[in-house]
mmCIF file of C-alpha atoms and ligand atoms in Angstrom:
data_model
loop_
_atom_site.group_PDB
_atom_site.id
_atom_site.type_symbol
_atom_site.label_atom_id
_atom_site.label_comp_id
_atom_site.label_asym_id
_atom_site.label_seq_id
_atom_site.Cartn_x
_atom_site.Cartn_y
_atom_site.Cartn_z
ATOM 1 C CA MET A 844 4.483 -17.663 -3.212
ATOM 2 C CA ASN A 845 6.080 -15.867 -6.126
ATOM 3 C CA ASN A 846 5.803 -12.103 -6.318
ATOM 4 C CA VAL A 847 5.152 -11.806 -2.507
ATOM 5 C CA PHE A 848 7.516 -9.996 -0.313
ATOM 6 C CA PRO A 849 7.159 -9.880 3.363
ATOM 7 C CA SER A 850 9.577 -7.798 4.910
ATOM 8 C CA GLN A 851 12.576 -9.244 6.670
ATOM 9 C CA HIS A 852 13.796 -6.133 8.573
ATOM 10 C CA PRO A 853 14.024 -5.943 12.181
ATOM 11 C CA LEU A 854 12.838 -2.401 12.538
ATOM 12 C CA VAL A 855 9.586 -3.392 10.446
ATOM 13 C CA ALA A 856 9.005 -6.345 12.748
ATOM 14 C CA HIS A 857 9.465 -4.247 15.923
ATOM 15 C CA LYS A 858 7.115 -1.407 14.734
ATOM 16 C CA LEU A 859 4.489 -3.864 13.525
ATOM 17 C CA THR A 860 4.343 -5.561 17.068
ATOM 18 C CA LEU A 861 3.664 -1.835 18.526
ATOM 19 C CA LEU A 862 1.012 -1.416 15.856
ATOM 20 C CA ARG A 863 -0.715 -4.512 16.644
ATOM 21 C CA ASP A 864 -0.906 -3.751 20.364
ATOM 22 C CA LYS A 865 -4.496 -2.950 21.338
ATOM 23 C CA ASN A 866 -3.278 -0.459 23.695
ATOM 24 C CA THR A 867 -1.719 1.762 21.065
ATOM 25 C CA ASP A 868 -3.401 4.997 20.803
ATOM 26 C CA PRO A 869 -4.481 6.527 17.497
ATOM 27 C CA LYS A 870 -1.509 9.045 17.234
ATOM 28 C CA THR A 871 1.092 6.430 17.929
ATOM 29 C CA PHE A 872 -0.769 4.058 15.566
ATOM 30 C CA ARG A 873 -0.627 6.799 12.753
ATOM 31 C CA GLU A 874 2.971 7.416 13.317
ATOM 32 C CA LEU A 875 3.723 3.670 13.114
ATOM 33 C CA ILE A 876 1.772 3.206 9.959
ATOM 34 C CA ARG A 877 3.825 6.273 8.384
ATOM 35 C CA GLU A 878 7.097 4.708 9.565
ATOM 36 C CA ILE A 879 6.383 1.276 8.371
ATOM 37 C CA ALA A 880 5.149 2.606 4.897
ATOM 38 C CA THR A 881 8.597 4.519 4.703
ATOM 39 C CA LEU A 882 10.645 1.385 5.496
ATOM 40 C CA LEU A 883 8.374 -0.777 3.011
ATOM 41 C CA THR A 884 8.878 1.818 0.167
ATOM 42 C CA TYR A 885 12.625 1.400 0.450
ATOM 43 C CA GLU A 886 12.251 -2.413 -0.122
ATOM 44 C CA ALA A 887 9.536 -1.939 -2.803
ATOM 45 C CA THR A 888 11.473 0.537 -5.028
ATOM 46 C CA ALA A 889 14.741 -1.439 -5.066
ATOM 47 C CA ASP A 890 14.191 -2.223 -8.583
ATOM 48 C CA LEU A 891 12.976 1.098 -9.974
ATOM 49 C CA PRO A 892 14.673 2.091 -13.416
ATOM 50 C CA THR A 893 17.186 4.954 -13.251
ATOM 51 C CA ARG A 894 18.629 6.992 -16.085
ATOM 52 C CA PRO A 895 22.098 8.786 -16.155
ATOM 53 C CA LYS A 896 22.269 12.362 -14.700
ATOM 54 C CA GLN A 897 25.230 14.640 -14.897
ATOM 55 C CA VAL A 898 25.689 16.528 -11.691
ATOM 56 C CA GLU A 899 28.420 19.288 -10.478
ATOM 57 C CA THR A 900 29.772 18.830 -7.178
ATOM 58 C CA PRO A 901 31.695 21.728 -5.891
ATOM 59 C CA LEU A 902 34.890 20.182 -7.158
ATOM 60 C CA ALA A 903 33.979 18.402 -10.398
ATOM 61 C CA THR A 904 31.528 17.414 -12.765
ATOM 62 C CA THR A 905 30.423 13.681 -12.407
ATOM 63 C CA GLN A 906 27.801 11.106 -13.644
ATOM 64 C CA GLY A 907 24.901 10.406 -11.330
ATOM 65 C CA THR A 908 21.551 8.878 -11.747
ATOM 66 C CA GLU A 909 17.960 9.638 -11.248
ATOM 67 C CA VAL A 910 14.820 7.672 -11.187
ATOM 68 C CA ASP A 911 13.191 6.987 -14.436
ATOM 69 C CA ASP A 912 9.781 6.566 -13.412
ATOM 70 C CA LYS A 913 6.603 8.834 -12.851
ATOM 71 C CA ILE A 914 5.098 7.234 -9.847
ATOM 72 C CA GLY A 915 1.597 7.311 -8.610
ATOM 73 C CA LEU A 916 0.397 6.549 -5.095
ATOM 74 C CA VAL A 917 -3.086 5.043 -4.958
ATOM 75 C CA PRO A 918 -4.323 4.983 -1.388
ATOM 76 C CA ILE A 919 -7.516 2.906 -0.780
ATOM 77 C CA LEU A 920 -9.657 5.241 1.365
ATOM 78 C CA ARG A 921 -9.792 5.325 4.267
ATOM 79 C CA ALA A 922 -7.121 3.086 5.739
ATOM 80 C CA GLY A 923 -4.568 3.670 2.868
ATOM 81 C CA LEU A 924 -4.414 7.378 3.550
ATOM 82 C CA GLY A 925 -2.115 6.866 6.554
ATOM 83 C CA MET A 926 0.497 5.410 4.418
ATOM 84 C CA VAL A 927 0.855 8.277 1.837
ATOM 85 C CA GLU A 928 2.962 10.439 4.196
ATOM 86 C CA GLY A 929 5.415 7.583 4.858
ATOM 87 C CA VAL A 930 5.979 7.042 1.024
ATOM 88 C CA TRP A 931 6.376 10.860 0.405
ATOM 89 C CA THR A 932 9.091 10.925 2.827
ATOM 90 C CA LEU A 933 11.154 9.066 0.170
ATOM 91 C CA MET A 934 9.440 10.324 -2.930
ATOM 92 C CA PRO A 935 7.931 13.643 -2.219
ATOM 93 C CA GLY A 936 7.143 14.261 -6.032
ATOM 94 C CA ALA A 937 4.805 11.080 -6.265
ATOM 95 C CA GLN A 938 1.225 11.978 -7.436
ATOM 96 C CA VAL A 939 -1.621 10.834 -5.316
ATOM 97 C CA TRP A 940 -4.645 9.326 -6.924
ATOM 98 C CA HIS A 941 -7.461 8.409 -4.363
ATOM 99 C CA ILE A 942 -9.767 5.497 -4.728
ATOM 100 C CA GLY A 943 -12.788 5.056 -2.196
ATOM 101 C CA LEU A 944 -13.963 1.420 -1.588
ATOM 102 C CA TYR A 945 -15.487 0.023 1.578
ATOM 103 C CA ARG A 946 -16.112 -3.514 2.443
ATOM 104 C CA ASP A 947 -19.722 -4.282 2.761
ATOM 105 C CA GLU A 948 -19.936 -5.761 6.087
ATOM 106 C CA ARG A 949 -22.385 -8.650 5.195
ATOM 107 C CA THR A 950 -21.051 -9.673 1.668
ATOM 108 C CA LEU A 951 -17.353 -8.601 2.527
ATOM 109 C CA ARG A 952 -17.402 -7.466 -1.143
ATOM 110 C CA PRO A 953 -15.871 -3.977 -1.947
ATOM 111 C CA VAL A 954 -18.115 -1.022 -2.958
ATOM 112 C CA GLU A 955 -16.690 1.637 -4.933
ATOM 113 C CA TYR A 956 -17.922 5.171 -3.783
ATOM 114 C CA TYR A 957 -15.081 7.499 -5.030
ATOM 115 C CA ASN A 958 -12.560 7.539 -8.075
ATOM 116 C CA LYS A 959 -11.550 10.597 -9.801
ATOM 117 C CA LEU A 960 -8.757 9.281 -12.042
ATOM 118 C CA PRO A 961 -8.300 11.366 -15.330
ATOM 119 C CA VAL A 962 -9.090 9.832 -18.689
ATOM 120 C CA GLU A 963 -5.467 9.168 -19.545
ATOM 121 C CA PRO A 964 -2.830 7.491 -17.073
ATOM 122 C CA THR A 965 -0.469 10.277 -15.794
ATOM 123 C CA VAL A 966 2.107 7.913 -14.217
ATOM 124 C CA SER A 967 4.255 4.842 -15.359
ATOM 125 C CA LEU A 968 4.150 2.882 -12.080
ATOM 126 C CA CYS A 969 1.423 2.885 -9.361
ATOM 127 C CA LEU A 970 1.819 1.827 -5.795
ATOM 128 C CA VAL A 971 -1.527 0.760 -4.386
ATOM 129 C CA LEU A 972 -1.469 1.543 -0.585
ATOM 130 C CA ASP A 973 -3.670 -0.279 1.953
ATOM 131 C CA PRO A 974 -2.585 -1.611 5.442
ATOM 132 C CA MET A 975 -4.821 -4.592 5.105
ATOM 133 C CA LEU A 976 -5.170 -7.209 2.503
ATOM 134 C CA ALA A 977 -7.969 -9.516 3.863
ATOM 135 C CA THR A 978 -10.210 -11.238 1.519
ATOM 136 C CA GLY A 979 -8.277 -9.231 -1.201
ATOM 137 C CA GLY A 980 -11.500 -8.079 -2.729
ATOM 138 C CA SER A 981 -10.554 -4.440 -2.312
ATOM 139 C CA ALA A 982 -7.055 -4.744 -3.680
ATOM 140 C CA VAL A 983 -8.138 -6.774 -6.656
ATOM 141 C CA ALA A 984 -10.851 -4.148 -7.513
ATOM 142 C CA THR A 985 -8.426 -1.379 -7.205
ATOM 143 C CA VAL A 986 -5.979 -3.022 -9.506
ATOM 144 C CA ASP A 987 -8.716 -3.716 -12.031
ATOM 145 C CA ILE A 988 -9.609 -0.007 -12.123
ATOM 146 C CA LEU A 989 -5.880 0.991 -12.467
ATOM 147 C CA LYS A 990 -5.422 -1.406 -15.260
ATOM 148 C CA ARG A 991 -8.534 -0.195 -17.116
ATOM 149 C CA TRP A 992 -7.065 3.050 -16.543
ATOM 150 C CA GLY A 993 -4.135 1.926 -18.597
ATOM 151 C CA VAL A 994 -1.461 1.567 -16.080
ATOM 152 C CA ARG A 995 0.789 -1.241 -17.067
ATOM 153 C CA ARG A 996 3.167 -1.575 -13.916
ATOM 154 C CA ILE A 997 1.452 -1.834 -10.394
ATOM 155 C CA LYS A 998 2.767 -2.968 -7.178
ATOM 156 C CA PHE A 999 0.660 -3.515 -3.891
ATOM 157 C CA MET A 1000 2.244 -2.168 -0.624
ATOM 158 C CA GLY A 1001 0.298 -3.302 2.516
ATOM 159 C CA ILE A 1002 1.136 -3.881 6.170
ATOM 160 C CA ILE A 1003 -0.573 -7.230 7.014
ATOM 161 C CA GLY A 1004 -1.737 -9.801 4.324
ATOM 162 C CA ALA A 1005 -3.952 -12.834 5.092
ATOM 163 C CA PRO A 1006 -3.211 -16.071 2.919
ATOM 164 C CA GLU A 1007 -6.727 -15.694 1.506
ATOM 165 C CA GLY A 1008 -6.088 -12.111 0.168
ATOM 166 C CA ILE A 1009 -2.604 -12.955 -1.301
ATOM 167 C CA ALA A 1010 -4.126 -15.930 -3.086
ATOM 168 C CA LEU A 1011 -6.972 -13.871 -4.500
ATOM 169 C CA MET A 1012 -4.430 -11.060 -5.842
ATOM 170 C CA GLN A 1013 -2.200 -13.970 -7.351
ATOM 171 C CA GLU A 1014 -5.223 -15.365 -8.980
ATOM 172 C CA HIS A 1015 -6.513 -12.177 -10.567
ATOM 173 C CA HIS A 1016 -3.351 -10.148 -10.896
ATOM 174 C CA PRO A 1017 -0.129 -12.407 -10.703
ATOM 175 C CA ASP A 1018 1.840 -9.650 -12.397
ATOM 176 C CA VAL A 1019 1.405 -7.284 -9.304
ATOM 177 C CA PRO A 1020 4.269 -7.701 -6.705
ATOM 178 C CA ILE A 1021 2.890 -7.706 -3.149
ATOM 179 C CA HIS A 1022 5.084 -6.051 -0.522
ATOM 180 C CA LEU A 1023 4.053 -6.620 3.240
ATOM 181 C CA ALA A 1024 5.450 -6.256 6.741
ATOM 182 C CA ALA A 1025 4.045 -9.536 7.579
ATOM 183 C CA ILE A 1026 1.751 -12.338 6.472
ATOM 184 C CA ASP A 1027 -0.611 -13.592 9.203
ATOM 185 C CA GLU A 1028 -2.523 -16.760 9.689
ATOM 186 C CA ARG A 1029 -5.962 -16.475 8.419
ATOM 187 C CA LEU A 1030 -9.200 -14.575 8.411
ATOM 188 C CA ASN A 1031 -11.905 -14.856 11.255
ATOM 189 C CA GLU A 1032 -15.555 -15.417 10.354
ATOM 190 C CA ASN A 1033 -16.062 -11.832 9.995
ATOM 191 C CA GLY A 1034 -13.305 -11.312 7.434
ATOM 192 C CA TYR A 1035 -10.849 -9.857 9.899
ATOM 193 C CA ILE A 1036 -7.129 -10.966 9.860
ATOM 194 C CA LEU A 1037 -5.910 -13.087 12.662
ATOM 195 C CA PRO A 1038 -3.928 -12.191 14.760
ATOM 196 C CA GLY A 1039 -3.911 -8.782 12.814
ATOM 197 C CA LEU A 1040 -4.296 -5.477 14.349
ATOM 198 C CA GLY A 1041 -8.152 -4.900 14.245
ATOM 199 C CA ASP A 1042 -9.806 -2.376 11.993
ATOM 200 C CA ALA A 1043 -6.958 -0.244 10.389
ATOM 201 C CA GLY A 1044 -9.298 2.528 9.507
ATOM 202 C CA ASP A 1045 -10.940 2.879 12.801
ATOM 203 C CA ARG A 1046 -7.572 2.636 14.680
ATOM 204 C CA GLN A 1047 -6.130 5.485 12.575
ATOM 205 C CA PHE A 1048 -8.913 7.640 12.685
ATOM 206 C CA GLY A 1049 -10.212 7.142 16.278
ATOM 207 C CA THR A 1050 -13.645 5.938 15.128
ATOM 208 C CA GLY A 1051 -15.468 2.565 15.929
HETATM 209 C C1 PRP B 1167 -10.576 -2.220 4.903
HETATM 210 C C2 PRP B 1167 -9.063 -2.085 4.704
HETATM 211 C C3 PRP B 1167 -9.073 -2.671 3.284
HETATM 212 C C4 PRP B 1167 -10.205 -3.640 3.189
HETATM 213 C C5 PRP B 1167 -9.479 -4.945 3.238
HETATM 214 O O1 PRP B 1167 -11.102 -1.173 4.699
HETATM 215 O O2 PRP B 1167 -8.463 -0.846 4.711
HETATM 216 O O3 PRP B 1167 -9.618 -1.554 2.264
HETATM 217 O O4 PRP B 1167 -10.876 -3.336 4.430
HETATM 218 O O5 PRP B 1167 -10.402 -5.880 3.133
HETATM 219 P P1 PRP B 1167 -10.570 -6.913 1.817
HETATM 220 O O6 PRP B 1167 -9.243 -7.142 1.551
HETATM 221 O O7 PRP B 1167 -11.362 -8.023 2.621
HETATM 222 O O8 PRP B 1167 -11.301 -6.395 0.792
HETATM 223 P P2 PRP B 1167 -12.750 -0.938 5.204
HETATM 224 O O9 PRP B 1167 -13.587 -1.473 4.089
HETATM 225 O O10 PRP B 1167 -12.798 -1.345 6.472
HETATM 226 O O11 PRP B 1167 -12.785 0.634 5.113
HETATM 227 P P3 PRP B 1167 -12.091 1.852 5.640
HETATM 228 O O12 PRP B 1167 -10.852 1.758 5.254
HETATM 229 O O13 PRP B 1167 -12.812 2.962 5.122
HETATM 230 O O14 PRP B 1167 -12.103 1.672 7.318
HETATM 231 N N1 URA B 1168 -9.927 -4.515 7.297
HETATM 232 C C1 URA B 1168 -9.243 -4.083 8.601
HETATM 233 O O1 URA B 1168 -9.135 -2.910 8.831
HETATM 234 N N2 URA B 1168 -8.756 -5.246 9.270
HETATM 235 C C2 URA B 1168 -8.912 -6.376 9.034
HETATM 236 O O2 URA B 1168 -8.508 -7.215 9.743
HETATM 237 C C3 URA B 1168 -9.479 -6.823 7.937
HETATM 238 C C4 URA B 1168 -10.045 -5.909 7.154
#
């Protein structure tokens, strides 16, 4: 699977185990989503372009670097929201553009209900944030929207991916790298990831 990067980091695996636990309460669940998002950001941004930047230390002038990208975070509502703070820990200047999609329970197809992108893209790289890549319908639809908006470079950052969702993304958007905490076994008959963690939106927001 080219372009798919499940984390190999022990801290990610440790935190993901706590996240999966059905006894983890919403407050801890939100903290874990934030922490895992921070760790995945470190991995997903390893190839960011940089430009030289001169800096004066108390002792001398030296050549440093700064990131040469305008980064946009695109959390897919609702569940992607919880990942934003985690990314902001490392990139506090990143813009955030929300896209609202929910999955129709019967067809499992994404239904768009919110999108307030300006006419012209304001960023050079978008990180799409959603903890769950299940059938892949929501991720594919979001990347479709961003490409129509004119963004050329897009990465998907999620927590758990199902093989079915990864395959759909690779079919429609093979140019989009996928960064995940883990790849799980499969979807069940209701489109939920097994073993997964249940409903990521409900567990963060205490609904359901
Ligand atoms: C969940 C999840 C993804 C989507 C994944 O959202 O956060 O957006 O399902 O499923 P897919 O890969 O099959 O499209 P949901 O529709 O439950 O909405 P919510 O975040 O508002 O709970
Ligand atoms: N959405 C979720 O929140 N969990 C899943 O397992 C699948 C879709």
